[in-house]
Coordinates of C-alpha atoms (C1' of nucleotides) in Angstrom, one line a residue:
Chain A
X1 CA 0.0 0.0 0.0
X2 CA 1.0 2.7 -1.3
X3 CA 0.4 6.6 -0.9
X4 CA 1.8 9.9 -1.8
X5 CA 3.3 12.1 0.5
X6 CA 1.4 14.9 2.0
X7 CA 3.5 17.5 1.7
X8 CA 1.7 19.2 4.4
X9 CA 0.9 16.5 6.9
X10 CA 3.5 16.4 9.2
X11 CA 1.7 13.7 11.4
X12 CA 3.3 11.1 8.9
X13 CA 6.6 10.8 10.9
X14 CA 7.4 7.4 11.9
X15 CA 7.1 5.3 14.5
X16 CA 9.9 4.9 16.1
X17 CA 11.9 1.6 15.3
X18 CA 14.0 0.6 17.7
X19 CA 15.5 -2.7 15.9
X20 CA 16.1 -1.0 12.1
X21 CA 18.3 -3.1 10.1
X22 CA 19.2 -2.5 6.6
X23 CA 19.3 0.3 4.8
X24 CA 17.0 2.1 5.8
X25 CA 15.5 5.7 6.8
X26 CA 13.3 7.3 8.7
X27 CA 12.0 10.3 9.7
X28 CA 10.9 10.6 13.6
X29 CA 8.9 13.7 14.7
X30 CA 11.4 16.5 16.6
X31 CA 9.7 15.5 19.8
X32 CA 10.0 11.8 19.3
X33 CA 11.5 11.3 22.7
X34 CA 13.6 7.6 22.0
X35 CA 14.8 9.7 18.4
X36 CA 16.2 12.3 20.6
X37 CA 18.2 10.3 22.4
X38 CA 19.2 8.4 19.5
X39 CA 18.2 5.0 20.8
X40 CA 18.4 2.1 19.1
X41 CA 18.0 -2.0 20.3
X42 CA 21.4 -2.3 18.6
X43 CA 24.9 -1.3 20.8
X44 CA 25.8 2.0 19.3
X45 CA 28.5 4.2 20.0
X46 CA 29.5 7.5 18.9
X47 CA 31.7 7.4 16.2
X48 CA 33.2 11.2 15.1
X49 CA 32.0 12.1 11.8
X50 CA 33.5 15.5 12.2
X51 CA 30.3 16.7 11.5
X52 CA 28.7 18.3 14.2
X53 CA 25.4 18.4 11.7
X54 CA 25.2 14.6 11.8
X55 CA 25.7 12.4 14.4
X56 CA 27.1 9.3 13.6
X57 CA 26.9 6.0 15.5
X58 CA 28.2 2.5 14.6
X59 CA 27.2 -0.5 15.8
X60 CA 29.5 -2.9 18.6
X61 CA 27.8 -5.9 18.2
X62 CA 26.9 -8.5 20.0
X63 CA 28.8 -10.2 23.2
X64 CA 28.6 -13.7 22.9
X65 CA 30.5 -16.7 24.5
X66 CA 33.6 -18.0 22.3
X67 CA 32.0 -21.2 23.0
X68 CA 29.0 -20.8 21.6
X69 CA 27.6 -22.3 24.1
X70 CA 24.1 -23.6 24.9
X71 CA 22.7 -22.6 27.9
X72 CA 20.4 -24.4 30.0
X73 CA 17.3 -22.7 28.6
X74 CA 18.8 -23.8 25.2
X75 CA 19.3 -20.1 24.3
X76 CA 22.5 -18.4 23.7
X77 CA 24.4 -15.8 25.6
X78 CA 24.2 -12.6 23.7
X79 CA 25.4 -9.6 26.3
X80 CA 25.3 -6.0 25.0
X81 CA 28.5 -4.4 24.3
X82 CA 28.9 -2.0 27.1
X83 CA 29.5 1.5 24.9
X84 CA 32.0 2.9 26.7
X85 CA 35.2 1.9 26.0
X86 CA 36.7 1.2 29.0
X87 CA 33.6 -0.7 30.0
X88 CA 33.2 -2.8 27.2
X89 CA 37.5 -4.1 27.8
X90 CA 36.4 -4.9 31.2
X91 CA 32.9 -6.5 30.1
X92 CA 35.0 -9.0 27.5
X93 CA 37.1 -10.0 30.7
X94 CA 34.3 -11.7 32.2
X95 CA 33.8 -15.1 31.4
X96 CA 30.7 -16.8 30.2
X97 CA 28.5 -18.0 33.0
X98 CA 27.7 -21.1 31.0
X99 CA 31.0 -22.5 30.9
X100 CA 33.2 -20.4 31.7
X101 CA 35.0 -19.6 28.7
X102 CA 36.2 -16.2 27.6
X103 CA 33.1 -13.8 26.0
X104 CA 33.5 -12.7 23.3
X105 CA 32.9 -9.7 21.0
X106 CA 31.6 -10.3 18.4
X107 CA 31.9 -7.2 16.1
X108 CA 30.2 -6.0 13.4
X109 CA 30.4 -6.0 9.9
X110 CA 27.5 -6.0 8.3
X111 CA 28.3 -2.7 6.3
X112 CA 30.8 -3.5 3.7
X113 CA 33.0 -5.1 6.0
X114 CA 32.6 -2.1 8.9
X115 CA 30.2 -1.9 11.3
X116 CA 26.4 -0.8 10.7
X117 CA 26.5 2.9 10.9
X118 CA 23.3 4.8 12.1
X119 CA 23.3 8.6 11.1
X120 CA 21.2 11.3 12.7
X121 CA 20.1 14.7 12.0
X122 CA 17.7 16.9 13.8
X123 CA 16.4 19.2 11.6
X124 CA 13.5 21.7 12.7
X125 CA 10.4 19.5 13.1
X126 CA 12.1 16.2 12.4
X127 CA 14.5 14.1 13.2
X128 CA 16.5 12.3 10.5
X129 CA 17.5 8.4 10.6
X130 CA 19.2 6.8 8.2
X131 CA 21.2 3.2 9.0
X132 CA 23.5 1.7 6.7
X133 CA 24.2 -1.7 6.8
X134 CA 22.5 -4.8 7.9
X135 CA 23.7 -6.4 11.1
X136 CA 25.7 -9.6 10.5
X137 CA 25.1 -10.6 14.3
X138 CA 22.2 -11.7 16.9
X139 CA 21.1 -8.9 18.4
X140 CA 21.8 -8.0 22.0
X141 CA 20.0 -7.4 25.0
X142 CA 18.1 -4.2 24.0
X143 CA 19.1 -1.0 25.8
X144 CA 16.5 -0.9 27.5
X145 CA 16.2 -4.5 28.9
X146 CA 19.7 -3.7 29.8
X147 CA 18.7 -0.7 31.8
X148 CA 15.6 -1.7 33.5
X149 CA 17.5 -4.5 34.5
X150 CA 19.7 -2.5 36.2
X151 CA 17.4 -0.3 37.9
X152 CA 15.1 -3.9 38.5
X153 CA 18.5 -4.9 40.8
X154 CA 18.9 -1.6 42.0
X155 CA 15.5 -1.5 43.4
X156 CA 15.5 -4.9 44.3
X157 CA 19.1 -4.6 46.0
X158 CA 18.2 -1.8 48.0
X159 CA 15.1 -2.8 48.9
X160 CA 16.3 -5.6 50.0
X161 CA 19.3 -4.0 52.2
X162 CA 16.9 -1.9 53.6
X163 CA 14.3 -5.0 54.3
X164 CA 17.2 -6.9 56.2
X165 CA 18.3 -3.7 57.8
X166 CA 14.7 -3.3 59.5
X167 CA 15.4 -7.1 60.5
X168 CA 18.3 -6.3 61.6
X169 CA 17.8 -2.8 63.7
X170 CA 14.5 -4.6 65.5
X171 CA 17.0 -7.9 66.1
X172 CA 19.2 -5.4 67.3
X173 CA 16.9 -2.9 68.9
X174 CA 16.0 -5.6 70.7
X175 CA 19.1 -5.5 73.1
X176 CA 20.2 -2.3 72.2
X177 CA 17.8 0.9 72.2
X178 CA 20.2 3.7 70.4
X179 CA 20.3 1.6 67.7
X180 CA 23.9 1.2 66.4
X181 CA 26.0 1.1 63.0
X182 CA 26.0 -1.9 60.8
X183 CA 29.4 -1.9 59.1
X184 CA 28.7 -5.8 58.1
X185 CA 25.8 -5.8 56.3
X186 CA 26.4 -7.3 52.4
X187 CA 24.6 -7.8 49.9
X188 CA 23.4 -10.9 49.2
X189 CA 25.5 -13.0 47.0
X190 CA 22.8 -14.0 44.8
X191 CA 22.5 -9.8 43.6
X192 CA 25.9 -9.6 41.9
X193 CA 25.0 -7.0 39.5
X194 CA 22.7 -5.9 37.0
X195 CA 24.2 -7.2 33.8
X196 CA 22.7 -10.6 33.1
X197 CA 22.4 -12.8 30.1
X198 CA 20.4 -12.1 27.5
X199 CA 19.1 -15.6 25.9
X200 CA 18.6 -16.3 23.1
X201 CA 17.1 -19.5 21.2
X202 CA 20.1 -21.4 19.7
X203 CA 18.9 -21.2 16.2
X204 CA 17.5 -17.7 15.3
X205 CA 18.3 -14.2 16.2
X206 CA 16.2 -13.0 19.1
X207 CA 12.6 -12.2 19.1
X208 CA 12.4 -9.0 20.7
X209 CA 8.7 -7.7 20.2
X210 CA 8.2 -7.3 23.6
X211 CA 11.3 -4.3 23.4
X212 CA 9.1 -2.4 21.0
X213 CA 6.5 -1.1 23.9
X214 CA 9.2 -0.4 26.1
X215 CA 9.6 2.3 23.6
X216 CA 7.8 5.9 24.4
X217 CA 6.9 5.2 27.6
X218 CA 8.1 6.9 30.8
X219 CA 8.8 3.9 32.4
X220 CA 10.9 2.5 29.5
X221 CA 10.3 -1.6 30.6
X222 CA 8.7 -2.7 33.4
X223 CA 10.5 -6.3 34.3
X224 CA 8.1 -9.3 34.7
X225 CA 10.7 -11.5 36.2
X226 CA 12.5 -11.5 39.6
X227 CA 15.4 -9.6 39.8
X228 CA 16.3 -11.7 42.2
X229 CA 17.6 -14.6 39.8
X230 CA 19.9 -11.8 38.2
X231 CA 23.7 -12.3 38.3
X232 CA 26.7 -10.5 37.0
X233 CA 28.5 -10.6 33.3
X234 CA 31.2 -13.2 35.4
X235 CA 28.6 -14.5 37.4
X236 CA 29.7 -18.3 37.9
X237 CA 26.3 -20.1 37.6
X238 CA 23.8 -19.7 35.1
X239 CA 21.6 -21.9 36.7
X240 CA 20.7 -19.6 39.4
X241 CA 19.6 -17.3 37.1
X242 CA 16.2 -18.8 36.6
X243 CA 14.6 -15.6 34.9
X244 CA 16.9 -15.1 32.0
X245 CA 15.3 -13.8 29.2
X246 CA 14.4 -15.8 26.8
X247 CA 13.6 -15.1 23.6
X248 CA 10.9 -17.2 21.5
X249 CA 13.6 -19.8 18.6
X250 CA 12.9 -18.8 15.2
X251 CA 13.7 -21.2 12.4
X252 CA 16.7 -21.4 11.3
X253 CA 17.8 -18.5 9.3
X254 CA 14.8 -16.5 9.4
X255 CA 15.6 -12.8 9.9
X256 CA 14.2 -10.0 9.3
X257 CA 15.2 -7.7 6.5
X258 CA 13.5 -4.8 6.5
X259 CA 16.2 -2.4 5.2
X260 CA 16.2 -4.5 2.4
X261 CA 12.9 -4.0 1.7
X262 CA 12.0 -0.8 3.1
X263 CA 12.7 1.7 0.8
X264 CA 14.2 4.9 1.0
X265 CA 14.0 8.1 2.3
X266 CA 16.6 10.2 0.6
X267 CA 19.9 9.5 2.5
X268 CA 21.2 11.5 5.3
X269 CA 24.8 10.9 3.8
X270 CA 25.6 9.8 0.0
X271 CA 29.2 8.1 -0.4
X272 CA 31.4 9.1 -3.2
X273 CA 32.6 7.6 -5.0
X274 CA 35.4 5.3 -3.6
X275 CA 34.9 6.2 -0.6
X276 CA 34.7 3.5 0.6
X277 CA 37.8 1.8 -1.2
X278 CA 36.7 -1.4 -3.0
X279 CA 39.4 -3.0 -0.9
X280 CA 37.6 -2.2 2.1
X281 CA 35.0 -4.7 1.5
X282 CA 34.7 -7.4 3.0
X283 CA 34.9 -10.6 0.6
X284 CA 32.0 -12.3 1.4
X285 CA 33.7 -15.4 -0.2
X286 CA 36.6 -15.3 1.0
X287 CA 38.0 -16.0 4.3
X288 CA 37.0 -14.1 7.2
X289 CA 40.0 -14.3 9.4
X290 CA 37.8 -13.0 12.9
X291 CA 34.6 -14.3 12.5
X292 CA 34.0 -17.3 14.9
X293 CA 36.2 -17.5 17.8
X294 CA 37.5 -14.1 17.2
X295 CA 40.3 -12.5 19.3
X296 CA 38.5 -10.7 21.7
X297 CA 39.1 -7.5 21.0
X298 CA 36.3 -5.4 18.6
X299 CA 38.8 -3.4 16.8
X300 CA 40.2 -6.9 15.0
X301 CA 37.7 -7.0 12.3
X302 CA 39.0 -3.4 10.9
X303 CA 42.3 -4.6 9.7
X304 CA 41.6 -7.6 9.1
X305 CA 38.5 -6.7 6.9
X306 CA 40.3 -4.6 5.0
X307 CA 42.4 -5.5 3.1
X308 CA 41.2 -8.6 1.5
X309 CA 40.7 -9.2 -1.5
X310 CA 37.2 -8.3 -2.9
X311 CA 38.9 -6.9 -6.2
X312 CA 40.9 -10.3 -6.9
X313 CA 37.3 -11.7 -6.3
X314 CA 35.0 -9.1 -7.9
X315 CA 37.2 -7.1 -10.1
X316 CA 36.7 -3.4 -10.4
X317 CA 33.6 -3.0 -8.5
X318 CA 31.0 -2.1 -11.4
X319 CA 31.7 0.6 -13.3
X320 CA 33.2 2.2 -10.3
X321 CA 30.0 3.0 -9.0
X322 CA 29.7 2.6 -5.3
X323 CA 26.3 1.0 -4.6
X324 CA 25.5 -0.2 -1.2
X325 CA 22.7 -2.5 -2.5
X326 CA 24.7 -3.7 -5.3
X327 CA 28.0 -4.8 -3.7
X328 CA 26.6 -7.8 -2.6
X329 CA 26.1 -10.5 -5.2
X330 CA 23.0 -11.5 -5.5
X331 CA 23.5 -15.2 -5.7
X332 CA 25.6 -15.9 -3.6
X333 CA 27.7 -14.4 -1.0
X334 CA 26.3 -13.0 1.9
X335 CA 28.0 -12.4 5.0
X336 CA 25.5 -14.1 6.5
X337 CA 26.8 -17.2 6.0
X338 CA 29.4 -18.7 8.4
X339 CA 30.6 -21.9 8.8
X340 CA 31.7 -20.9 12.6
X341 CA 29.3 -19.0 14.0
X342 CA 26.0 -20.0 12.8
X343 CA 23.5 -16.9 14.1
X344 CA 26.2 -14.7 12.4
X345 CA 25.7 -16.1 8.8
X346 CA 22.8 -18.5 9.2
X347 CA 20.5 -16.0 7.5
X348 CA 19.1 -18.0 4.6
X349 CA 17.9 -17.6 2.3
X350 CA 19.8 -14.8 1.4
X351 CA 17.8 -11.5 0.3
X352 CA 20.0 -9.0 -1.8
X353 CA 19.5 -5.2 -0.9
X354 CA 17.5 -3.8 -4.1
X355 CA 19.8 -1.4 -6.0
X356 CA 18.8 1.7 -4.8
X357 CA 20.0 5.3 -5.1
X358 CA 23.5 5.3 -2.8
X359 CA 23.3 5.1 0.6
X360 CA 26.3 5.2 2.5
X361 CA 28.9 6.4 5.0
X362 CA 30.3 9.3 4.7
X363 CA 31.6 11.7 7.4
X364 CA 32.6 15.1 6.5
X365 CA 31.1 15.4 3.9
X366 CA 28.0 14.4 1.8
X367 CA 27.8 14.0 -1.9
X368 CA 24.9 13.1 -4.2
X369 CA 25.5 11.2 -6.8
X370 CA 23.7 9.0 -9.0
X371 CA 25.1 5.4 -10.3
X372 CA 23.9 2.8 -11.8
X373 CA 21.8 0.6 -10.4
X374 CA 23.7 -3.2 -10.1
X375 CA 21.5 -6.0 -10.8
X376 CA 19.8 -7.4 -8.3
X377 CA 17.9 -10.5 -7.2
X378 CA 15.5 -10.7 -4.1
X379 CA 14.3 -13.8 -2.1
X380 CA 10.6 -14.7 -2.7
X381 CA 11.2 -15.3 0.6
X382 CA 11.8 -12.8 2.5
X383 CA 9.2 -10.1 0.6
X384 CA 7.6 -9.1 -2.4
X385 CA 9.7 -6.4 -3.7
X386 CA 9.3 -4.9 -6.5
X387 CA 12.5 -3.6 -7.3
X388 CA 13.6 -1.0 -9.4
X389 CA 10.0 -0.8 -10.4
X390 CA 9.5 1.4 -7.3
X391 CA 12.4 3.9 -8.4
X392 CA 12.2 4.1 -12.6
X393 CA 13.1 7.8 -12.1
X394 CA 16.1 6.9 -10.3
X395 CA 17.1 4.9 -13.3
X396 CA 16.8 7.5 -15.5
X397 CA 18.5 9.6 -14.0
X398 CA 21.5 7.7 -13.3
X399 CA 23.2 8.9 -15.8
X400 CA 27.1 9.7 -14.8
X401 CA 27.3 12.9 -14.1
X402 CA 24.5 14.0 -14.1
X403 CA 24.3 15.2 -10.5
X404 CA 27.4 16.7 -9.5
X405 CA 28.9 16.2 -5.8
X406 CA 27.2 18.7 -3.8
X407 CA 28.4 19.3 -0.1
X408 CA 26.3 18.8 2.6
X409 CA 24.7 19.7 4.6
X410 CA 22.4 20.5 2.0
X411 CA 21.7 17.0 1.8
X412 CA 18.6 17.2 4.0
X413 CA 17.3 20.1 2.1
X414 CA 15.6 17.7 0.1
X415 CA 13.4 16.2 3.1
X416 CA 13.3 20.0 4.3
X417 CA 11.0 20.8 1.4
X418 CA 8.8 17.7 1.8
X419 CA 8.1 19.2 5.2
X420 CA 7.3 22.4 4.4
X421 CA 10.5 23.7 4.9
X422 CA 11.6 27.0 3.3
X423 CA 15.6 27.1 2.8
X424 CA 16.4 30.9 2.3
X425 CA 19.5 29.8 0.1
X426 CA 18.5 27.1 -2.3
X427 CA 21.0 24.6 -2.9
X428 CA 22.0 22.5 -5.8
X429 CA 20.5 19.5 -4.0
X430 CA 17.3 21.1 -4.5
X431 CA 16.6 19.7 -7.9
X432 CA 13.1 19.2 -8.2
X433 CA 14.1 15.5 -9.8
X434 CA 15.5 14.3 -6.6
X435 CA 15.9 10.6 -7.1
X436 CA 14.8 9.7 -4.1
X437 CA 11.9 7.8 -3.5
X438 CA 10.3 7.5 -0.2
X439 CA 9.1 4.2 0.6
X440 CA 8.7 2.2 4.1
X441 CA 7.4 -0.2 5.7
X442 CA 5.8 -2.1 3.1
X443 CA 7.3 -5.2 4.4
X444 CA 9.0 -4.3 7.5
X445 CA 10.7 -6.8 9.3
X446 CA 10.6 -6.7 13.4
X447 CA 6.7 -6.5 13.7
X448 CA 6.3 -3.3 12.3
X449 CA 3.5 -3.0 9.8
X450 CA 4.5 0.1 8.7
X451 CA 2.8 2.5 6.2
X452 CA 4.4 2.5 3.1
X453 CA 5.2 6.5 1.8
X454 CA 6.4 7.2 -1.7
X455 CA 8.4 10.1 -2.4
X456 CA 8.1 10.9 -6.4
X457 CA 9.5 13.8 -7.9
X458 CA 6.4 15.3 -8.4
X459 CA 5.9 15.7 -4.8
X460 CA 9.1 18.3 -4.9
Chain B
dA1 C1' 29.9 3.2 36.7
dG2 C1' 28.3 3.7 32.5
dG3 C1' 26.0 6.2 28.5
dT4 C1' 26.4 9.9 25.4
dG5 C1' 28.1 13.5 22.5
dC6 C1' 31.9 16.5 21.1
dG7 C1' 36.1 17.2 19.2
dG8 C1' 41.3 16.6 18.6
dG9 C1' 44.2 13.8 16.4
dC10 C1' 46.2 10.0 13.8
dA11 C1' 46.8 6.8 9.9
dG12 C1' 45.7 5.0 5.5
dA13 C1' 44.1 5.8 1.0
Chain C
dT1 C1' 42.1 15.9 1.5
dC2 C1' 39.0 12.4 2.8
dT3 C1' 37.7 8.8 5.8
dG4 C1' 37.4 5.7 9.6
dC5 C1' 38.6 5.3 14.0
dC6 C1' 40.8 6.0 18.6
dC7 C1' 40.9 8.6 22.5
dG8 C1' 40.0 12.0 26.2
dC9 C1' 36.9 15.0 28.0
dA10 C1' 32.6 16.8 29.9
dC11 C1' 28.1 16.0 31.1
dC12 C1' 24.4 13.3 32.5
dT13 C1' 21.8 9.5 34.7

DNA sequence: AGGTGCGGGCAGA
DNA sequence: TCTGCCCGCACCT
């Protein structure tokens, strides 16, 4: 379902999505409280863009256990990168509960090789999203599972200290009427912290519905389990944590891909050409050196990722057009698939991002520029796309050349005029035959129906 | 303590 | 020069 844009209806912001994967965009409304704090399910951490317009985030990953173990429940262990650095070194020197072995960060890649990138832009009434990349790991404990755990122990901890401190000031008041000072009252043992497992089923990635109403609500999640059971990162038995989460298996391979099929706003950042150097990308065929039992350390994947070779593999990425949607070959290679780590690449059938107009990291700077679209297949499977037939404008116009770089910030003038927006200094990105077309939600993956917008030149 | 954002700075391309 | 990333800092919860 399909309808145009109402130019003047500025109720038509999204819904905030908490779990966006792919490449996709949104636009949240100004006041959109979880878009103002840039939230997302995903572990995201500043990155500097040098671009105090845009703030950039990329994503950690997922903390799992270099075992891969099973736990009890038959889930995984997926922990959520702490975001802070400092945090996150001491988080990976924990051990997993299960069995003790080393965690493990598993980073990721799912952007060409470097982590999924989320870029936002507050902009007047709205708040610009656009992510870039689709994760090529389970996800973790969402943000805010992590946080009301946290407050869950907190509560539970000191309401507890305080419950055996009236015990203990009546045992004590008992034979002594001033009261006195408890120097040797500790915790329980069985409170060691607020970071617990998150579990996952052993075959799928998580099923995290239950994170989406946490969203816009004061009270972000309100536990249903005991906090009681909750144990530490190191804690040394899982068994006592009898409230892990645990998430509902999905078959095999199923995942969501709604970046894939959710369509486009126009991008909050458009590579250049190049910049992203085809030797950057990761070869989906080849070898991936860190992916499995990985050293532990997040920062592995960059060099390693690097420098392999997707051009001995791919050649000269087409025409030297950069394409986010096209790099990956359709038939075949998808970093999905893993021999080692099976919820890092298990996600089968494949779907192949549709080519659409670039997406893509940038920092600084923000160039629009049109390309070729690369041929591409999609997955019955996964969702009925229909292609290229959604953006025939963009084909035509992707002509070389025929949109010069253009700096931004002016890249958001574009959704500036579909709000109503009146830029004083028009830009060159203000070409009425933007090639964007805005389309969501069609087929969005994590639960979320979504209304499907379409952005047509006309409409600018 | 940890999350978040900013910005300086570095290294590789 | 561009880009990705590290790192320290300040501020907040």
């Amino acid at each position: 379902v399909q309808r145009k844009w109402n130019l003047n209806d500025l109720k038509q912001f999204d819904n905030f999505q908490e779990w966006t994967d792919g490449y996709v965009r949104f636009i949240y409304g100004g006041e959109d409280k979880n878009a103002q704090r840039h939230l997302s399910g995903w572990a995201m951490r500043n990155t500097n863009n040098h671009n105090c317009q845009i703030l950039k985030k990329s994503c950690l990953g997922v903390v799992v256990c270099s075992r891969n173990c099973t736990l009890p429940d038959g889930g995984k262990l997926q922990l959520r990168p702490a975001i802070c650095d400092k945090a996150r070194q001491k988080q990976q020197k924990k051990v997993c509960s299960n069995c003790n072995s080393a965690l493990e960060l598993l980073p990721c890649r799912g952007h060409s090789g470097y982590p999924v990138t989320n870029f936002w832009r507050l902009d007047g009434k709205a708040i610009f999203f656009q992510a870039k990349g689709v994760h090529d790991h389970p996800r973790p404990e969402s943000k805010s599972e992590t946080e009301a755990r946290r407050s869950a122990v907190k509560r539970q901890l000191s309401s507890h200290l305080s419950h055996k401190k009236k015990i203990l000031d009546s045992e004590v008041g008992r034979y002594n009427d001033s009261g006195g000072h408890f120097s040797n009252i500790h915790p329980i043992s069985c409170i060691e912290g607020p970071e617990r497992f998150s579990v996952v089923a052993d075959t799928g990635f998580p099923i995290t519905a239950q994170h989406y109403s946490s969203f816009q609500n004061t009270d972000p999640y309100k536990p249903s389990y005991d906090p009681i059971g909750f144990q530490g990162d190191s804690m040394s038995s899982f068994s006592k944590c009898s409230n892990a989460r645990i998430y509902v298996p999905r078959t095999p391979c199923s995942y969501d891909f709604p970046g894939y099929i959710n369509p486009n706003y126009p991008p909050l950042y458009k590579e250049t050409v190049g910049s992203l150097p085809d030797a950057d990308r990761v070869p989906i065929n080849g070898p991936h050196p860190n992916i499995g039992v990985l050293g532990a350390h997040e920062r592995s994947y960059d060099s390693s990722s690097k420098h392999h070779g997707w051009k001995q593999i791919f050649g000269k990425a087409g025409n030297g057009d950069r394409s986010d949607y096209g790099q990956i070959p359709a038939s075949t290679s998808h970093p999905y698939y893993n021999t080692e780590y099976p919820c890092r690449y298990v996600r089968s059938p494949s779907p192949v991002a549709p080519a659409l107009q670039t997406v893509i990291t940038t920092t600084t700077k923000v160039s629009y520029q049109a390309y070729k679209p690369s041929m591409v297949k999609y997955n019955e499977n996964v969702c009925d796309v229909k292609g290229l037939q959604n953006y025939p404008h963009m084909q035509d116009s992707i002509s070389e050349g025929a949109y010069p770089e253009i700096k931004a910030p002016e890249d958001f003038s574009v959704i500036k005029a579909a709000l109503g927006y009146q830029d004083p200094i028009p830009t060159k990105s203000e070409r009425p035959d933007n090639l964007d077309i805005y389309r969501y939600g069609a087929c969005m993956g994590n639960g979320f129906p979504g209304q499907s917008y379409r952005y047509e030149n006309a409409d600018f």
